[in-house]
Amino acid sequence: MSDDFDRDAHRGIRDMARGMKESGARLITVIGRDRGDDTIELVYMFDQGGRLVDHRFVVEAEQEVDSISDLYSGATNMERENIDLLGMRFKGLGPGLLLVPGRSVEAPLRKRPEEGA
Amino acid sequence: MSRSTLIPFGPQHPAFLEPLNVSLELDEERVASATLNIGYNHRGMEYALALDYKKTQYLAERVCGICSNHHSAAYCQAVEAIYGLEVPERARIIRTITMECQRLTSHLLALGHIAEAVGYENLFMQCFRERELVMRLVNEISGNRVHYSTNIVGGVKRDLDAAMERRIADVMKELRPRLEELRGIFARDSTLVKRTRGIGVLTREQARDWCTVGPVARASGLPQDVREDGFAAYDVVRVRPVVREEGDCYARTMVRMDECLRSVDMIEECLPLLREGPVAVAVKGHPDGEGLGRVEAPRGELLYYIKGTGKLQLDRIKIRTPAFVNVPPVQIMLPGSRLADVAVITVSVDPCICCTDR
């Protein structure tokens, strides 16, 4: 795990999303990227009056992250996709996935040990 | 006493062009609740696209057959951002022309699809007749009808000669009155109006909450259009987003119809701006760094995020397609509507499952 990892950083996700929502920003996407050291970078990307704004959080791969689907309904499928493709867990996200569990490749975007960072 | 009935609408349904399922709970003829199920067409494109940078361009264009040129344009913009490339002006104008041609083909397909969902078969055929004019034009410009393959990192690989510029102008001149005739039918035909007006309403707040983009958002009063940011040559042509307030199927249809006419305007504005000059700059090596490409595809904002590490395999490529955010709100548009309107409402968001699932 790299030195820039802050175990508690993800606690600010909901406050960040609430602030962006109040400012009228539109959520564009939630990008998950395996950093290759058992951590995942989550990039929350917004459009704020035509300007692109991103907020980044690094979380442990197995860590449960607060969902923002109650703040932005459109985040529901974005978070589900991160579950499907990266094996993430979101606290407060309703049931349902895009892919059928057990019948699809599990977390295909997670890096295998030999791939590394 | 009424009794609720559960009906699976899709994934294979005559009204849908691709697999999509809506689980409907009906109270007599009215929809009490709806749950959307997607993922039937998931191809793991983000995984495949990152495997080999040399093949990414080819594959990116094949994520979708209807907005293929926008996929390759967004991909190229993301890679060009990593390299810090300045694309030649002539290439930016050619990209704008082909993107607007593809908006025309996509919107005319969507309009034909809504006509078919309403049961207006000959209007569907009329939409496809006008669409064919543009399909043939694109074939002449690029050598392809679906996957144009004109965009490359650094510019475009096919230039337009003077004869082709005249040909584009002639086709636009021929197309305009045909589109105006179509507009009159979509705007005033009593059957179409009855089947679409006040049906499947998505309010402005709902549109914002569900992060919708493109014609779906603009039909609900949100004036957002990435073309106003000025990518490609949109900084030198007039971008006038079509915005309506009703938020219903009629508004979504009319936004697309009016955008067809705006596309003709923009193509005609582009042609005199073409000056002699290069159409591409050379690029070497593999991308190293992060880049974003954002375009206004026919269905709305299309975003490519790319992170490369200087190797053949990209570290991550993320595609946020417009359909991915425009399709889910169908489940809040449906409750309260009649079963007969389910197909019209679903089709009115122009659901592209190739893009949604990837």
PDB file of C-alpha atoms in Angstrom, chain B residues 234-350:
ATOM      1  CA  TYR B 234     -17.693  24.122 -32.156  1.00  0.00           C
ATOM      2  CA  ASP B 235     -15.890  27.274 -31.042  1.00  0.00           C
ATOM      3  CA  VAL B 236     -16.262  28.749 -34.523  1.00  0.00           C
ATOM      4  CA  VAL B 237     -19.801  27.678 -35.416  1.00  0.00           C
ATOM      5  CA  ARG B 238     -22.966  28.793 -33.707  1.00  0.00           C
ATOM      6  CA  VAL B 239     -24.146  26.240 -31.136  1.00  0.00           C
ATOM      7  CA  ARG B 240     -27.709  26.978 -30.140  1.00  0.00           C
ATOM      8  CA  PRO B 241     -28.976  24.193 -27.840  1.00  0.00           C
ATOM      9  CA  VAL B 242     -32.617  23.255 -28.358  1.00  0.00           C
ATOM     10  CA  VAL B 243     -34.303  23.384 -24.963  1.00  0.00           C
ATOM     11  CA  ARG B 244     -37.927  22.673 -24.086  1.00  0.00           C
ATOM     12  CA  GLU B 245     -39.700  22.665 -20.746  1.00  0.00           C
ATOM     13  CA  GLU B 246     -42.422  19.966 -21.021  1.00  0.00           C
ATOM     14  CA  GLY B 247     -40.210  16.948 -20.232  1.00  0.00           C
ATOM     15  CA  ASP B 248     -42.569  14.541 -22.035  1.00  0.00           C
ATOM     16  CA  CYS B 249     -42.187  12.222 -25.025  1.00  0.00           C
ATOM     17  CA  TYR B 250     -43.323  15.028 -27.327  1.00  0.00           C
ATOM     18  CA  ALA B 251     -40.585  17.359 -26.052  1.00  0.00           C
ATOM     19  CA  ARG B 252     -37.876  14.714 -26.419  1.00  0.00           C
ATOM     20  CA  THR B 253     -39.047  14.027 -29.986  1.00  0.00           C
ATOM     21  CA  MET B 254     -39.189  17.698 -30.939  1.00  0.00           C
ATOM     22  CA  VAL B 255     -35.762  18.428 -29.440  1.00  0.00           C
ATOM     23  CA  ARG B 256     -34.274  15.758 -31.717  1.00  0.00           C
ATOM     24  CA  MET B 257     -36.248  17.017 -34.698  1.00  0.00           C
ATOM     25  CA  ASP B 258     -35.096  20.613 -34.198  1.00  0.00           C
ATOM     26  CA  GLU B 259     -31.530  19.474 -33.580  1.00  0.00           C
ATOM     27  CA  CYS B 260     -31.544  17.864 -37.025  1.00  0.00           C
ATOM     28  CA  LEU B 261     -32.162  21.290 -38.557  1.00  0.00           C
ATOM     29  CA  ARG B 262     -29.468  22.835 -36.344  1.00  0.00           C
ATOM     30  CA  SER B 263     -27.046  20.139 -37.548  1.00  0.00           C
ATOM     31  CA  VAL B 264     -27.713  21.141 -41.153  1.00  0.00           C
ATOM     32  CA  ASP B 265     -27.039  24.774 -40.138  1.00  0.00           C
ATOM     33  CA  MET B 266     -23.739  23.823 -38.520  1.00  0.00           C
ATOM     34  CA  ILE B 267     -22.548  21.699 -41.448  1.00  0.00           C
ATOM     35  CA  GLU B 268     -23.327  24.569 -43.815  1.00  0.00           C
ATOM     36  CA  GLU B 269     -21.452  26.960 -41.528  1.00  0.00           C
ATOM     37  CA  CYS B 270     -18.428  24.655 -41.450  1.00  0.00           C
ATOM     38  CA  LEU B 271     -17.946  24.325 -45.215  1.00  0.00           C
ATOM     39  CA  PRO B 272     -16.758  27.903 -45.954  1.00  0.00           C
ATOM     40  CA  LEU B 273     -14.375  27.663 -42.984  1.00  0.00           C
ATOM     41  CA  LEU B 274     -12.321  24.901 -44.611  1.00  0.00           C
ATOM     42  CA  ARG B 275      -8.901  26.339 -45.526  1.00  0.00           C
ATOM     43  CA  GLU B 276      -5.982  24.535 -47.133  1.00  0.00           C
ATOM     44  CA  GLY B 277      -3.752  22.929 -44.582  1.00  0.00           C
ATOM     45  CA  PRO B 278      -2.702  19.717 -42.883  1.00  0.00           C
ATOM     46  CA  VAL B 279      -5.324  17.349 -41.492  1.00  0.00           C
ATOM     47  CA  ALA B 280      -3.181  15.533 -38.936  1.00  0.00           C
ATOM     48  CA  VAL B 281      -0.071  15.800 -36.819  1.00  0.00           C
ATOM     49  CA  ALA B 282       2.212  12.837 -36.176  1.00  0.00           C
ATOM     50  CA  VAL B 283       2.218  11.058 -32.837  1.00  0.00           C
ATOM     51  CA  LYS B 284       4.824   8.635 -31.505  1.00  0.00           C
ATOM     52  CA  GLY B 285       5.022   6.335 -28.518  1.00  0.00           C
ATOM     53  CA  HIS B 286       2.435   5.172 -26.037  1.00  0.00           C
ATOM     54  CA  PRO B 287       0.407   7.583 -23.906  1.00  0.00           C
ATOM     55  CA  ASP B 288       1.794   8.332 -20.461  1.00  0.00           C
ATOM     56  CA  GLY B 289      -0.543  10.253 -18.162  1.00  0.00           C
ATOM     57  CA  GLU B 290      -4.220  11.042 -17.754  1.00  0.00           C
ATOM     58  CA  GLY B 291      -6.508  12.491 -20.383  1.00  0.00           C
ATOM     59  CA  LEU B 292     -10.189  13.318 -20.771  1.00  0.00           C
ATOM     60  CA  GLY B 293     -12.195  13.554 -23.954  1.00  0.00           C
ATOM     61  CA  ARG B 294     -15.713  14.937 -23.870  1.00  0.00           C
ATOM     62  CA  VAL B 295     -18.048  15.306 -26.847  1.00  0.00           C
ATOM     63  CA  GLU B 296     -21.759  15.888 -27.354  1.00  0.00           C
ATOM     64  CA  ALA B 297     -22.830  12.623 -28.972  1.00  0.00           C
ATOM     65  CA  PRO B 298     -26.361  12.408 -30.440  1.00  0.00           C
ATOM     66  CA  ARG B 299     -27.700  11.093 -27.115  1.00  0.00           C
ATOM     67  CA  GLY B 300     -25.723  13.564 -25.034  1.00  0.00           C
ATOM     68  CA  GLU B 301     -22.390  13.960 -23.291  1.00  0.00           C
ATOM     69  CA  LEU B 302     -19.947  11.141 -24.003  1.00  0.00           C
ATOM     70  CA  LEU B 303     -16.823  11.043 -21.858  1.00  0.00           C
ATOM     71  CA  TYR B 304     -13.595   9.060 -22.214  1.00  0.00           C
ATOM     72  CA  TYR B 305     -11.103   8.908 -19.351  1.00  0.00           C
ATOM     73  CA  ILE B 306      -7.757   7.356 -20.207  1.00  0.00           C
ATOM     74  CA  LYS B 307      -4.760   6.686 -18.019  1.00  0.00           C
ATOM     75  CA  GLY B 308      -1.649   5.362 -19.683  1.00  0.00           C
ATOM     76  CA  THR B 309       1.741   4.508 -18.216  1.00  0.00           C
ATOM     77  CA  GLY B 310       3.818   4.638 -21.378  1.00  0.00           C
ATOM     78  CA  LYS B 311       3.177   0.953 -22.025  1.00  0.00           C
ATOM     79  CA  LEU B 312       1.225  -0.850 -24.727  1.00  0.00           C
ATOM     80  CA  GLN B 313      -1.448  -1.751 -22.175  1.00  0.00           C
ATOM     81  CA  LEU B 314      -3.418   1.198 -20.842  1.00  0.00           C
ATOM     82  CA  ASP B 315      -3.814   1.423 -17.074  1.00  0.00           C
ATOM     83  CA  ARG B 316      -7.510   2.331 -17.291  1.00  0.00           C
ATOM     84  CA  ILE B 317     -10.015   3.450 -19.842  1.00  0.00           C
ATOM     85  CA  LYS B 318     -13.431   4.539 -18.676  1.00  0.00           C
ATOM     86  CA  ILE B 319     -16.338   5.394 -20.952  1.00  0.00           C
ATOM     87  CA  ARG B 320     -19.366   7.239 -19.593  1.00  0.00           C
ATOM     88  CA  THR B 321     -21.910   6.967 -22.352  1.00  0.00           C
ATOM     89  CA  PRO B 322     -25.034   9.151 -22.475  1.00  0.00           C
ATOM     90  CA  ALA B 323     -27.379   6.160 -22.591  1.00  0.00           C
ATOM     91  CA  PHE B 324     -25.939   4.891 -19.294  1.00  0.00           C
ATOM     92  CA  VAL B 325     -27.535   7.857 -17.495  1.00  0.00           C
ATOM     93  CA  ASN B 326     -30.521   8.457 -19.803  1.00  0.00           C
ATOM     94  CA  VAL B 327     -31.995   4.944 -19.745  1.00  0.00           C
ATOM     95  CA  PRO B 328     -32.449   4.377 -15.951  1.00  0.00           C
ATOM     96  CA  PRO B 329     -34.929   7.286 -15.429  1.00  0.00           C
ATOM     97  CA  VAL B 330     -37.413   5.319 -17.575  1.00  0.00           C
ATOM     98  CA  GLN B 331     -38.409   3.555 -14.351  1.00  0.00           C
ATOM     99  CA  ILE B 332     -39.665   6.844 -12.874  1.00  0.00           C
ATOM    100  CA  MET B 333     -41.348   7.991 -16.102  1.00  0.00           C
ATOM    101  CA  LEU B 334     -43.461   4.844 -16.374  1.00  0.00           C
ATOM    102  CA  PRO B 335     -45.545   4.721 -13.154  1.00  0.00           C
ATOM    103  CA  GLY B 336     -49.018   6.139 -13.809  1.00  0.00           C
ATOM    104  CA  SER B 337     -48.843   5.575 -17.550  1.00  0.00           C
ATOM    105  CA  ARG B 338     -50.882   3.080 -19.585  1.00  0.00           C
ATOM    106  CA  LEU B 339     -49.386  -0.227 -20.649  1.00  0.00           C
ATOM    107  CA  ALA B 340     -49.826   0.875 -24.275  1.00  0.00           C
ATOM    108  CA  ASP B 341     -47.470   3.815 -23.648  1.00  0.00           C
ATOM    109  CA  VAL B 342     -44.599   1.805 -22.160  1.00  0.00           C
ATOM    110  CA  ALA B 343     -42.914   1.240 -25.530  1.00  0.00           C
ATOM    111  CA  VAL B 344     -43.280   4.902 -26.558  1.00  0.00           C
ATOM    112  CA  ILE B 345     -41.875   6.175 -23.249  1.00  0.00           C
ATOM    113  CA  THR B 346     -38.937   3.776 -23.292  1.00  0.00           C
ATOM    114  CA  VAL B 347     -38.116   4.505 -26.925  1.00  0.00           C
ATOM    115  CA  SER B 348     -38.384   8.280 -26.296  1.00  0.00           C
ATOM    116  CA  VAL B 349     -35.097   8.259 -24.348  1.00  0.00           C
ATOM    117  CA  ASP B 350     -33.413   6.729 -27.423  1.00  0.00           C
TER     118      ASP B 350
END
